Amino acid sequence: MSIVIALLVFIILPYYLTGNVVVYTSNGYKLTIENKDDSFSNETRQHLIDTYFKVMPEMNAYFGQNKRDARLTIDPGYKGAAVTTGSNIVLSAEFIRKYPESYDAVTHEFAHVVQSYPKYDPSWLVEGIADFARYKWGVNNKKGGWSLPDFKSDQKYTDA
């Protein structure tokens, strides 16, 4: 009975009290999820939450940062895959619905939160570090069909 009450108070009730915005906290980390998509899967939501609380402490430690707060918006109107500005991430509802095993896209985006560069420059370095972070800390890359590209002798480091 106490488990049912805990679920009601800590998971279900906050969702209904705040509309489609839910705040999750663990060990000093906070993830706010705003869901603008009525058909968004609870299973995918849980993967995103679990990924955040697993990878953020590891990335913070590795990069010497202390970023503990992020906001993730599931947006059916966003046409890219995902984008990060500051600590705000927009994830395409269409992308994650079409590729539900590619939820490590948020590992890449969480890396941008940790990077917290004032400018997106140089982009090849910013994106390269985020790809490295996904490679190193991604929890579902193989199943999601993602890997770093194979080396080609004609590529340049600025190709990112």
CSV table of N, CA and C in Angstrom, one decimal:
chain,number,residue,atom,x,y,z
A,1,MET,N,0.8,-1.2,0.0
A,1,MET,CA,0.0,0.0,0.0
A,1,MET,C,0.9,1.3,0.0
A,2,SER,N,2.0,1.2,0.8
A,2,SER,CA,2.8,2.4,0.9
A,2,SER,C,3.5,2.7,-0.5
A,3,ILE,N,3.8,1.7,-1.3
A,3,ILE,CA,4.4,1.9,-2.6
A,3,ILE,C,3.4,2.6,-3.5
A,4,VAL,N,2.1,2.2,-3.4
A,4,VAL,CA,1.1,2.8,-4.3
A,4,VAL,C,1.0,4.3,-3.9
A,5,ILE,N,1.0,4.6,-2.6
A,5,ILE,CA,0.8,6.0,-2.2
A,5,ILE,C,2.1,6.8,-2.6
A,6,ALA,N,3.3,6.2,-2.5
A,6,ALA,CA,4.5,6.9,-2.9
A,6,ALA,C,4.4,7.2,-4.4
A,7,LEU,N,4.0,6.2,-5.2
A,7,LEU,CA,3.8,6.4,-6.7
A,7,LEU,C,2.9,7.5,-6.9
A,8,LEU,N,1.7,7.5,-6.2
A,8,LEU,CA,0.7,8.6,-6.4
A,8,LEU,C,1.3,10.0,-6.1
A,9,VAL,N,2.0,10.1,-4.9
A,9,VAL,CA,2.4,11.4,-4.5
A,9,VAL,C,3.6,11.9,-5.3
A,10,PHE,N,4.6,11.0,-5.6
A,10,PHE,CA,5.8,11.5,-6.2
A,10,PHE,C,5.9,11.4,-7.7
A,11,ILE,N,5.0,10.6,-8.3
A,11,ILE,CA,5.1,10.4,-9.8
A,11,ILE,C,3.8,10.9,-10.5
A,12,ILE,N,2.7,10.4,-10.1
A,12,ILE,CA,1.4,10.7,-10.8
A,12,ILE,C,0.9,12.1,-10.4
A,13,LEU,N,0.8,12.3,-9.1
A,13,LEU,CA,0.3,13.6,-8.6
A,13,LEU,C,1.0,14.8,-9.2
A,14,PRO,N,2.3,14.9,-9.2
A,14,PRO,CA,3.0,16.1,-9.7
A,14,PRO,C,2.7,16.3,-11.2
A,15,TYR,N,2.5,15.2,-12.0
A,15,TYR,CA,2.2,15.3,-13.4
A,15,TYR,C,0.8,16.0,-13.5
A,16,TYR,N,-0.2,15.6,-12.8
A,16,TYR,CA,-1.5,16.2,-12.9
A,16,TYR,C,-1.6,17.6,-12.3
A,17,LEU,N,-0.8,17.9,-11.3
A,17,LEU,CA,-0.8,19.2,-10.7
A,17,LEU,C,-0.1,20.3,-11.5
A,18,THR,N,0.8,19.9,-12.3
A,18,THR,CA,1.6,20.9,-13.1
A,18,THR,C,1.4,20.8,-14.6
A,19,GLY,N,0.3,20.1,-15.0
A,19,GLY,CA,0.1,19.9,-16.4
A,19,GLY,C,1.1,18.9,-17.0
A,20,ASN,N,1.8,19.4,-18.0
A,20,ASN,CA,2.7,18.5,-18.7
A,20,ASN,C,4.2,18.8,-18.3
A,21,VAL,N,4.4,19.4,-17.2
A,21,VAL,CA,5.7,19.7,-16.7
A,21,VAL,C,5.9,18.9,-15.4
A,22,VAL,N,7.0,18.1,-15.4
A,22,VAL,CA,7.3,17.3,-14.2
A,22,VAL,C,8.8,17.5,-13.9
A,23,VAL,N,9.1,17.7,-12.6
A,23,VAL,CA,10.5,17.9,-12.1
A,23,VAL,C,10.9,16.6,-11.4
A,24,TYR,N,12.1,16.1,-11.8
A,24,TYR,CA,12.6,14.9,-11.2
A,24,TYR,C,13.9,15.3,-10.5
A,25,THR,N,14.2,14.8,-9.3
A,25,THR,CA,15.4,15.1,-8.6
A,25,THR,C,16.0,13.8,-8.1
A,26,SER,N,17.4,13.8,-8.0
A,26,SER,CA,18.1,12.7,-7.4
A,26,SER,C,19.5,13.1,-7.2
A,27,ASN,N,20.0,12.9,-5.9
A,27,ASN,CA,21.4,13.2,-5.6
A,27,ASN,C,21.9,14.6,-6.0
A,28,GLY,N,21.0,15.6,-5.8
A,28,GLY,CA,21.4,16.9,-6.1
A,28,GLY,C,21.3,17.3,-7.6
A,29,TYR,N,20.8,16.4,-8.4
A,29,TYR,CA,20.5,16.7,-9.8
A,29,TYR,C,19.0,16.9,-10.0
A,30,LYS,N,18.7,17.8,-11.0
A,30,LYS,CA,17.3,18.1,-11.3
A,30,LYS,C,17.1,18.0,-12.8
A,31,LEU,N,16.1,17.3,-13.2
A,31,LEU,CA,15.7,17.3,-14.6
A,31,LEU,C,14.2,17.7,-14.7
A,32,THR,N,13.9,18.7,-15.4
A,32,THR,CA,12.5,19.2,-15.7
A,32,THR,C,12.2,18.7,-17.1
A,33,ILE,N,11.0,18.0,-17.2
A,33,ILE,CA,10.6,17.5,-18.5
A,33,ILE,C,9.2,18.2,-18.8
A,34,GLU,N,9.2,18.9,-19.9
A,34,GLU,CA,7.9,19.5,-20.4
A,34,GLU,C,7.5,18.7,-21.6
A,35,ASN,N,6.4,18.0,-21.5
A,35,ASN,CA,5.9,17.2,-22.6
A,35,ASN,C,4.8,17.9,-23.3
A,36,LYS,N,5.0,18.2,-24.6
A,36,LYS,CA,4.0,18.9,-25.4
A,36,LYS,C,3.4,17.9,-26.4
A,37,ASP,N,3.7,16.6,-26.2
A,37,ASP,CA,3.2,15.5,-27.1
A,37,ASP,C,2.3,14.5,-26.3
A,38,ASP,N,1.0,14.5,-26.6
A,38,ASP,CA,0.1,13.6,-25.9
A,38,ASP,C,0.4,12.1,-26.1
A,39,SER,N,1.1,11.8,-27.2
A,39,SER,CA,1.3,10.4,-27.5
A,39,SER,C,2.7,9.9,-27.1
A,40,PHE,N,3.4,10.8,-26.3
A,40,PHE,CA,4.8,10.5,-25.9
A,40,PHE,C,4.8,9.2,-24.9
A,41,SER,N,5.6,8.3,-25.2
A,41,SER,CA,5.7,7.0,-24.5
A,41,SER,C,6.3,7.2,-23.1
A,42,ASN,N,5.6,6.6,-22.1
A,42,ASN,CA,6.1,6.6,-20.7
A,42,ASN,C,7.4,5.8,-20.6
A,43,GLU,N,7.6,4.8,-21.4
A,43,GLU,CA,8.8,4.0,-21.4
A,43,GLU,C,10.0,4.8,-21.9
A,44,THR,N,9.8,5.6,-23.0
A,44,THR,CA,10.8,6.5,-23.5
A,44,THR,C,11.1,7.6,-22.5
A,45,ARG,N,10.1,8.1,-21.9
A,45,ARG,CA,10.3,9.1,-20.8
A,45,ARG,C,11.2,8.6,-19.7
A,46,GLN,N,11.0,7.3,-19.3
A,46,GLN,CA,11.8,6.7,-18.3
A,46,GLN,C,13.2,6.5,-18.7
A,47,HIS,N,13.4,6.2,-20.0
A,47,HIS,CA,14.8,6.0,-20.5
A,47,HIS,C,15.5,7.4,-20.5
A,48,LEU,N,14.8,8.5,-20.8
A,48,LEU,CA,15.4,9.8,-20.8
A,48,LEU,C,15.8,10.2,-19.4
A,49,ILE,N,14.9,9.9,-18.4
A,49,ILE,CA,15.2,10.2,-17.0
A,49,ILE,C,16.4,9.4,-16.5
A,50,ASP,N,16.4,8.1,-16.8
A,50,ASP,CA,17.5,7.3,-16.3
A,50,ASP,C,18.8,7.7,-16.9
A,51,THR,N,18.8,8.0,-18.2
A,51,THR,CA,20.0,8.5,-18.9
A,51,THR,C,20.6,9.7,-18.3
A,52,TYR,N,19.7,10.7,-18.0
A,52,TYR,CA,20.1,12.0,-17.4
A,52,TYR,C,20.9,11.7,-16.0
A,53,PHE,N,20.2,10.9,-15.2
A,53,PHE,CA,20.7,10.7,-13.8
A,53,PHE,C,22.0,9.8,-13.8
A,54,LYS,N,22.2,9.1,-14.9
A,54,LYS,CA,23.4,8.3,-15.0
A,54,LYS,C,24.5,9.0,-15.6
A,55,VAL,N,24.3,9.7,-16.7
A,55,VAL,CA,25.4,10.3,-17.4
A,55,VAL,C,25.9,11.7,-16.9
A,56,MET,N,25.0,12.5,-16.3
A,56,MET,CA,25.4,13.8,-15.9
A,56,MET,C,26.4,13.8,-14.8
A,57,PRO,N,26.3,13.0,-13.8
A,57,PRO,CA,27.4,13.0,-12.8
A,57,PRO,C,28.8,12.6,-13.4
A,58,GLU,N,28.7,11.6,-14.3
A,58,GLU,CA,29.9,11.1,-14.9
A,58,GLU,C,30.6,12.2,-15.8
A,59,MET,N,29.7,12.9,-16.6
A,59,MET,CA,30.3,13.9,-17.5
A,59,MET,C,30.8,15.1,-16.7
A,60,ASN,N,30.1,15.5,-15.7
A,60,ASN,CA,30.5,16.6,-14.8
A,60,ASN,C,31.9,16.3,-14.2
A,61,ALA,N,32.1,15.0,-13.7
A,61,ALA,CA,33.3,14.7,-13.1
A,61,ALA,C,34.5,14.7,-14.1
A,62,TYR,N,34.2,14.1,-15.3
A,62,TYR,CA,35.2,14.0,-16.4
A,62,TYR,C,35.6,15.4,-16.8
A,63,PHE,N,34.7,16.3,-17.1
A,63,PHE,CA,35.0,17.6,-17.6
A,63,PHE,C,35.2,18.7,-16.5
A,64,GLY,N,35.1,18.3,-15.3
A,64,GLY,CA,35.4,19.3,-14.2
A,64,GLY,C,34.3,20.3,-14.1
A,65,GLN,N,33.1,20.0,-14.3
A,65,GLN,CA,32.0,20.9,-14.2
A,65,GLN,C,31.0,20.5,-13.1
A,66,ASN,N,30.0,21.3,-12.8
A,66,ASN,CA,29.0,21.0,-11.8
A,66,ASN,C,27.6,21.4,-12.3
A,67,LYS,N,27.3,21.0,-13.5
A,67,LYS,CA,26.0,21.4,-14.0
A,67,LYS,C,25.0,20.3,-13.5
A,68,ARG,N,24.0,20.7,-12.8
A,68,ARG,CA,23.1,19.8,-12.1
A,68,ARG,C,21.6,20.1,-12.4
A,69,ASP,N,21.3,20.9,-13.4
A,69,ASP,CA,19.9,21.3,-13.7
A,69,ASP,C,19.8,21.4,-15.2
A,70,ALA,N,18.8,20.6,-15.7
A,70,ALA,CA,18.5,20.7,-17.2
A,70,ALA,C,17.0,20.7,-17.4
A,71,ARG,N,16.6,21.3,-18.5
A,71,ARG,CA,15.1,21.2,-18.8
A,71,ARG,C,15.1,20.6,-20.2
A,72,LEU,N,14.2,19.6,-20.3
A,72,LEU,CA,14.0,18.8,-21.6
A,72,LEU,C,12.6,19.0,-22.0
A,73,THR,N,12.4,19.6,-23.2
A,73,THR,CA,11.0,19.8,-23.8
A,73,THR,C,10.9,18.8,-24.9
A,74,ILE,N,9.8,18.0,-24.8
A,74,ILE,CA,9.4,17.1,-25.9
A,74,ILE,C,8.4,17.9,-26.8
A,75,ASP,N,8.9,18.2,-28.0
A,75,ASP,CA,8.1,19.1,-28.8
A,75,ASP,C,7.8,18.5,-30.2
A,76,PRO,N,6.5,18.3,-30.4
A,76,PRO,CA,6.0,17.8,-31.7
A,76,PRO,C,6.2,18.8,-32.9
A,77,GLY,N,6.5,20.0,-32.6
A,77,GLY,CA,6.6,21.0,-33.6
A,77,GLY,C,8.1,21.2,-34.1
A,78,TYR,N,9.0,20.7,-33.3
A,78,TYR,CA,10.5,20.9,-33.6
A,78,TYR,C,10.8,19.9,-34.7
A,79,LYS,N,11.4,20.3,-35.8
A,79,LYS,CA,11.7,19.5,-37.0
A,79,LYS,C,13.1,18.9,-37.0
A,80,GLY,N,14.0,19.3,-36.2
A,80,GLY,CA,15.3,18.7,-36.1
A,80,GLY,C,15.2,17.5,-35.2
A,81,ALA,N,16.4,16.9,-34.8
A,81,ALA,CA,16.3,15.8,-33.8
A,81,ALA,C,16.3,16.4,-32.4
A,82,ALA,N,17.3,17.2,-32.1
A,82,ALA,CA,17.4,17.9,-30.8
A,82,ALA,C,18.3,19.1,-30.9
A,83,VAL,N,18.1,20.0,-30.0
A,83,VAL,CA,18.9,21.2,-29.9
A,83,VAL,C,19.0,21.6,-28.4
A,84,THR,N,20.2,22.2,-28.1
A,84,THR,CA,20.4,22.7,-26.7
A,84,THR,C,20.8,24.2,-26.8
A,85,THR,N,20.2,24.9,-25.9
A,85,THR,CA,20.6,26.3,-25.6
A,85,THR,C,20.7,26.5,-24.1
A,86,GLY,N,21.9,26.7,-23.7
A,86,GLY,CA,22.1,26.8,-22.2
A,86,GLY,C,21.9,25.4,-21.6
A,87,SER,N,20.9,25.4,-20.7
A,87,SER,CA,20.5,24.1,-20.1
A,87,SER,C,19.2,23.7,-20.5
A,88,ASN,N,18.7,24.3,-21.6
A,88,ASN,CA,17.4,23.9,-22.2
A,88,ASN,C,17.5,23.1,-23.5
A,89,ILE,N,16.9,21.9,-23.4
A,89,ILE,CA,17.0,21.0,-24.6
A,89,ILE,C,15.6,20.8,-25.2
A,90,VAL,N,15.6,20.9,-26.5
A,90,VAL,CA,14.3,20.5,-27.2
A,90,VAL,C,14.6,19.2,-27.9
A,91,LEU,N,13.7,18.3,-27.7
A,91,LEU,CA,13.8,17.0,-28.4
A,91,LEU,C,12.6,16.8,-29.2
A,92,SER,N,12.8,16.5,-30.5
A,92,SER,CA,11.7,16.3,-31.4
A,92,SER,C,10.9,15.1,-31.0
A,93,ALA,N,9.6,15.3,-30.8
A,93,ALA,CA,8.7,14.2,-30.5
A,93,ALA,C,8.7,13.2,-31.7
A,94,GLU,N,8.7,13.7,-32.9
A,94,GLU,CA,8.7,12.9,-34.1
A,94,GLU,C,9.9,12.0,-34.2
A,95,PHE,N,11.1,12.6,-33.9
A,95,PHE,CA,12.4,11.9,-34.0
A,95,PHE,C,12.4,10.7,-32.9
A,96,ILE,N,12.0,11.0,-31.7
A,96,ILE,CA,12.1,10.0,-30.7
A,96,ILE,C,11.0,8.9,-30.8
A,97,ARG,N,9.9,9.3,-31.5
A,97,ARG,CA,8.8,8.3,-31.8
A,97,ARG,C,9.3,7.4,-32.9
A,98,LYS,N,10.0,8.0,-33.9
A,98,LYS,CA,10.4,7.2,-35.0
A,98,LYS,C,11.7,6.3,-34.7
A,99,TYR,N,12.5,6.8,-33.8
A,99,TYR,CA,13.7,6.1,-33.4
A,99,TYR,C,13.8,6.0,-31.8
A,100,PRO,N,12.9,5.2,-31.2
A,100,PRO,CA,12.8,5.2,-29.8
A,100,PRO,C,14.0,4.7,-29.1
A,101,GLU,N,14.8,3.9,-29.8
A,101,GLU,CA,16.1,3.3,-29.2
A,101,GLU,C,17.2,4.3,-29.3
A,102,SER,N,17.0,5.5,-29.9
A,102,SER,CA,18.0,6.5,-30.1
A,102,SER,C,18.0,7.6,-29.0
A,103,TYR,N,17.5,7.1,-27.8
A,103,TYR,CA,17.3,8.1,-26.8
A,103,TYR,C,18.7,8.7,-26.3
A,104,ASP,N,19.8,8.0,-26.7
A,104,ASP,CA,21.1,8.6,-26.3
A,104,ASP,C,21.4,9.9,-27.1
A,105,ALA,N,20.5,10.3,-28.0
A,105,ALA,CA,20.7,11.7,-28.5
A,105,ALA,C,20.7,12.7,-27.4
A,106,VAL,N,20.0,12.4,-26.3
A,106,VAL,CA,20.0,13.3,-25.2
A,106,VAL,C,21.3,13.3,-24.4
A,107,THR,N,22.1,12.2,-24.5
A,107,THR,CA,23.4,12.2,-23.9
A,107,THR,C,24.3,13.2,-24.6
A,108,HIS,N,24.2,13.3,-25.9
A,108,HIS,CA,24.9,14.3,-26.7
A,108,HIS,C,24.4,15.7,-26.3
A,109,GLU,N,23.1,15.9,-26.1
A,109,GLU,CA,22.6,17.2,-25.7
A,109,GLU,C,23.0,17.5,-24.2
A,110,PHE,N,22.9,16.5,-23.4
A,110,PHE,CA,23.4,16.8,-22.0
A,110,PHE,C,24.8,17.2,-21.9
A,111,ALA,N,25.6,16.7,-22.9
A,111,ALA,CA,27.0,17.1,-22.9
A,111,ALA,C,27.1,18.6,-23.2
A,112,HIS,N,26.2,19.1,-24.1
A,112,HIS,CA,26.2,20.6,-24.4
A,112,HIS,C,25.9,21.3,-23.1
A,113,VAL,N,25.0,20.8,-22.3
A,113,VAL,CA,24.7,21.5,-21.0
A,113,VAL,C,25.9,21.5,-20.1
A,114,VAL,N,26.6,20.4,-20.0
A,114,VAL,CA,27.9,20.4,-19.3
A,114,VAL,C,28.9,21.3,-19.8
A,115,GLN,N,29.0,21.4,-21.2
A,115,GLN,CA,30.0,22.3,-21.8
A,115,GLN,C,29.7,23.7,-21.5
A,116,SER,N,28.5,24.1,-21.6
A,116,SER,CA,28.0,25.5,-21.3
A,116,SER,C,28.9,26.6,-21.8
A,117,TYR,N,29.3,26.4,-23.1
A,117,TYR,CA,30.0,27.4,-23.8
A,117,TYR,C,29.2,28.7,-24.0
A,118,PRO,N,29.8,29.9,-23.9
A,118,PRO,CA,29.0,31.1,-24.1
A,118,PRO,C,28.7,31.3,-25.6
A,119,LYS,N,29.5,30.7,-26.5
A,119,LYS,CA,29.2,30.8,-27.9
A,119,LYS,C,29.3,29.4,-28.5
A,120,TYR,N,28.7,29.2,-29.6
A,120,TYR,CA,28.7,27.9,-30.3
A,120,TYR,C,29.9,28.0,-31.3
A,121,ASP,N,31.1,28.2,-30.8
A,121,ASP,CA,32.2,28.4,-31.7
A,121,ASP,C,33.5,27.9,-31.1
A,122,PRO,N,34.3,27.2,-31.8
A,122,PRO,CA,34.1,26.6,-33.1
A,122,PRO,C,33.1,25.4,-33.0
A,123,SER,N,32.2,25.4,-34.0
A,123,SER,CA,31.1,24.3,-33.9
A,123,SER,C,31.7,22.9,-34.1
A,124,TRP,N,32.8,22.7,-34.8
A,124,TRP,CA,33.3,21.4,-35.0
A,124,TRP,C,33.8,20.9,-33.7
A,125,LEU,N,34.4,21.7,-32.8
A,125,LEU,CA,34.9,21.3,-31.5
A,125,LEU,C,33.7,21.0,-30.5
A,126,VAL,N,32.7,21.9,-30.5
A,126,VAL,CA,31.6,21.8,-29.6
A,126,VAL,C,30.8,20.5,-30.0
A,127,GLU,N,30.6,20.3,-31.2
A,127,GLU,CA,29.9,19.0,-31.6
A,127,GLU,C,30.8,17.8,-31.5
A,128,GLY,N,32.0,17.9,-31.7
A,128,GLY,CA,32.9,16.8,-31.6
A,128,GLY,C,33.0,16.3,-30.1
A,129,ILE,N,33.1,17.3,-29.2
A,129,ILE,CA,33.1,16.9,-27.8
A,129,ILE,C,31.8,16.2,-27.4
A,130,ALA,N,30.7,16.8,-27.9
A,130,ALA,CA,29.4,16.2,-27.5
A,130,ALA,C,29.2,14.8,-28.1
A,131,ASP,N,29.8,14.6,-29.3
A,131,ASP,CA,29.8,13.2,-29.9
A,131,ASP,C,30.7,12.3,-29.1
A,132,PHE,N,31.8,12.8,-28.7
A,132,PHE,CA,32.7,12.0,-27.8
A,132,PHE,C,32.0,11.6,-26.6
A,133,ALA,N,31.2,12.5,-26.0
A,133,ALA,CA,30.5,12.2,-24.7
A,133,ALA,C,29.4,11.1,-25.0
A,134,ARG,N,28.7,11.2,-26.1
A,134,ARG,CA,27.8,10.2,-26.4
A,134,ARG,C,28.5,8.8,-26.6
A,135,TYR,N,29.6,8.9,-27.3
A,135,TYR,CA,30.4,7.6,-27.5
A,135,TYR,C,30.8,7.0,-26.2
A,136,LYS,N,31.3,7.9,-25.3
A,136,LYS,CA,31.9,7.4,-24.0
A,136,LYS,C,30.8,7.0,-23.0
A,137,TRP,N,29.7,7.8,-22.9
A,137,TRP,CA,28.7,7.5,-21.8
A,137,TRP,C,27.4,7.1,-22.3
A,138,GLY,N,27.2,7.0,-23.6
A,138,GLY,CA,25.9,6.5,-24.2
A,138,GLY,C,25.5,5.2,-23.6
A,139,VAL,N,24.3,5.0,-23.2
A,139,VAL,CA,23.8,3.8,-22.5
A,139,VAL,C,23.1,2.9,-23.5
A,140,ASN,N,22.8,3.3,-24.7
A,140,ASN,CA,22.0,2.5,-25.7
A,140,ASN,C,22.4,2.7,-27.1
A,141,ASN,N,23.7,3.2,-27.3
A,141,ASN,CA,24.1,3.5,-28.7
A,141,ASN,C,24.0,2.3,-29.6
A,142,LYS,N,24.5,1.2,-29.2
A,142,LYS,CA,24.5,0.0,-30.1
A,142,LYS,C,23.1,-0.3,-30.6
A,143,LYS,N,22.2,-0.5,-29.6
A,143,LYS,CA,20.8,-0.8,-29.9
A,143,LYS,C,20.1,0.3,-30.7
A,144,GLY,N,20.5,1.6,-30.4
A,144,GLY,CA,20.0,2.7,-31.1
A,144,GLY,C,20.6,2.9,-32.5
A,145,GLY,N,21.6,2.1,-32.9
A,145,GLY,CA,22.2,2.2,-34.2
A,145,GLY,C,23.2,3.4,-34.4
A,146,TRP,N,23.8,3.9,-33.3
A,146,TRP,CA,24.6,5.0,-33.4
A,146,TRP,C,26.1,4.6,-33.1
A,147,SER,N,27.0,5.1,-33.8
A,147,SER,CA,28.4,5.0,-33.5
A,147,SER,C,29.2,6.2,-34.2
A,148,LEU,N,30.4,6.4,-33.7
A,148,LEU,CA,31.2,7.4,-34.4
A,148,LEU,C,31.5,6.9,-35.8
A,149,PRO,N,31.6,7.9,-36.7
A,149,PRO,CA,31.9,7.5,-38.1
A,149,PRO,C,33.3,6.8,-38.2
A,150,ASP,N,33.4,6.0,-39.2
A,150,ASP,CA,34.8,5.4,-39.5
A,150,ASP,C,35.7,6.5,-40.0
A,151,PHE,N,37.0,6.3,-39.7
A,151,PHE,CA,38.0,7.3,-40.2
A,151,PHE,C,38.1,7.2,-41.7
A,152,LYS,N,38.2,8.3,-42.3
A,152,LYS,CA,38.5,8.4,-43.8
A,152,LYS,C,39.7,9.3,-43.9
A,153,SER,N,40.7,9.0,-44.7
A,153,SER,CA,41.9,9.7,-44.9
A,153,SER,C,41.7,11.1,-45.4
A,154,ASP,N,40.6,11.4,-46.1
A,154,ASP,CA,40.4,12.7,-46.6
A,154,ASP,C,39.6,13.6,-45.7
A,155,GLN,N,39.2,13.1,-44.5
A,155,GLN,CA,38.3,14.0,-43.7
A,155,GLN,C,39.2,15.0,-42.9
A,156,LYS,N,38.6,16.0,-42.5
A,156,LYS,CA,39.2,17.1,-41.8
A,156,LYS,C,38.5,17.2,-40.4
A,157,TYR,N,39.3,17.7,-39.4
A,157,TYR,CA,38.7,17.8,-38.1
A,157,TYR,C,37.6,18.8,-38.1
A,158,THR,N,37.5,19.7,-39.0
A,158,THR,CA,36.5,20.8,-39.1
A,158,THR,C,35.2,20.3,-39.8
A,159,ASP,N,35.2,19.0,-40.2
A,159,ASP,CA,34.0,18.5,-40.9
A,159,ASP,C,32.8,18.3,-40.0
A,160,ALA,N,32.9,18.4,-38.7
A,160,ALA,CA,31.8,18.1,-37.8
A,160,ALA,C,30.7,19.1,-38.0
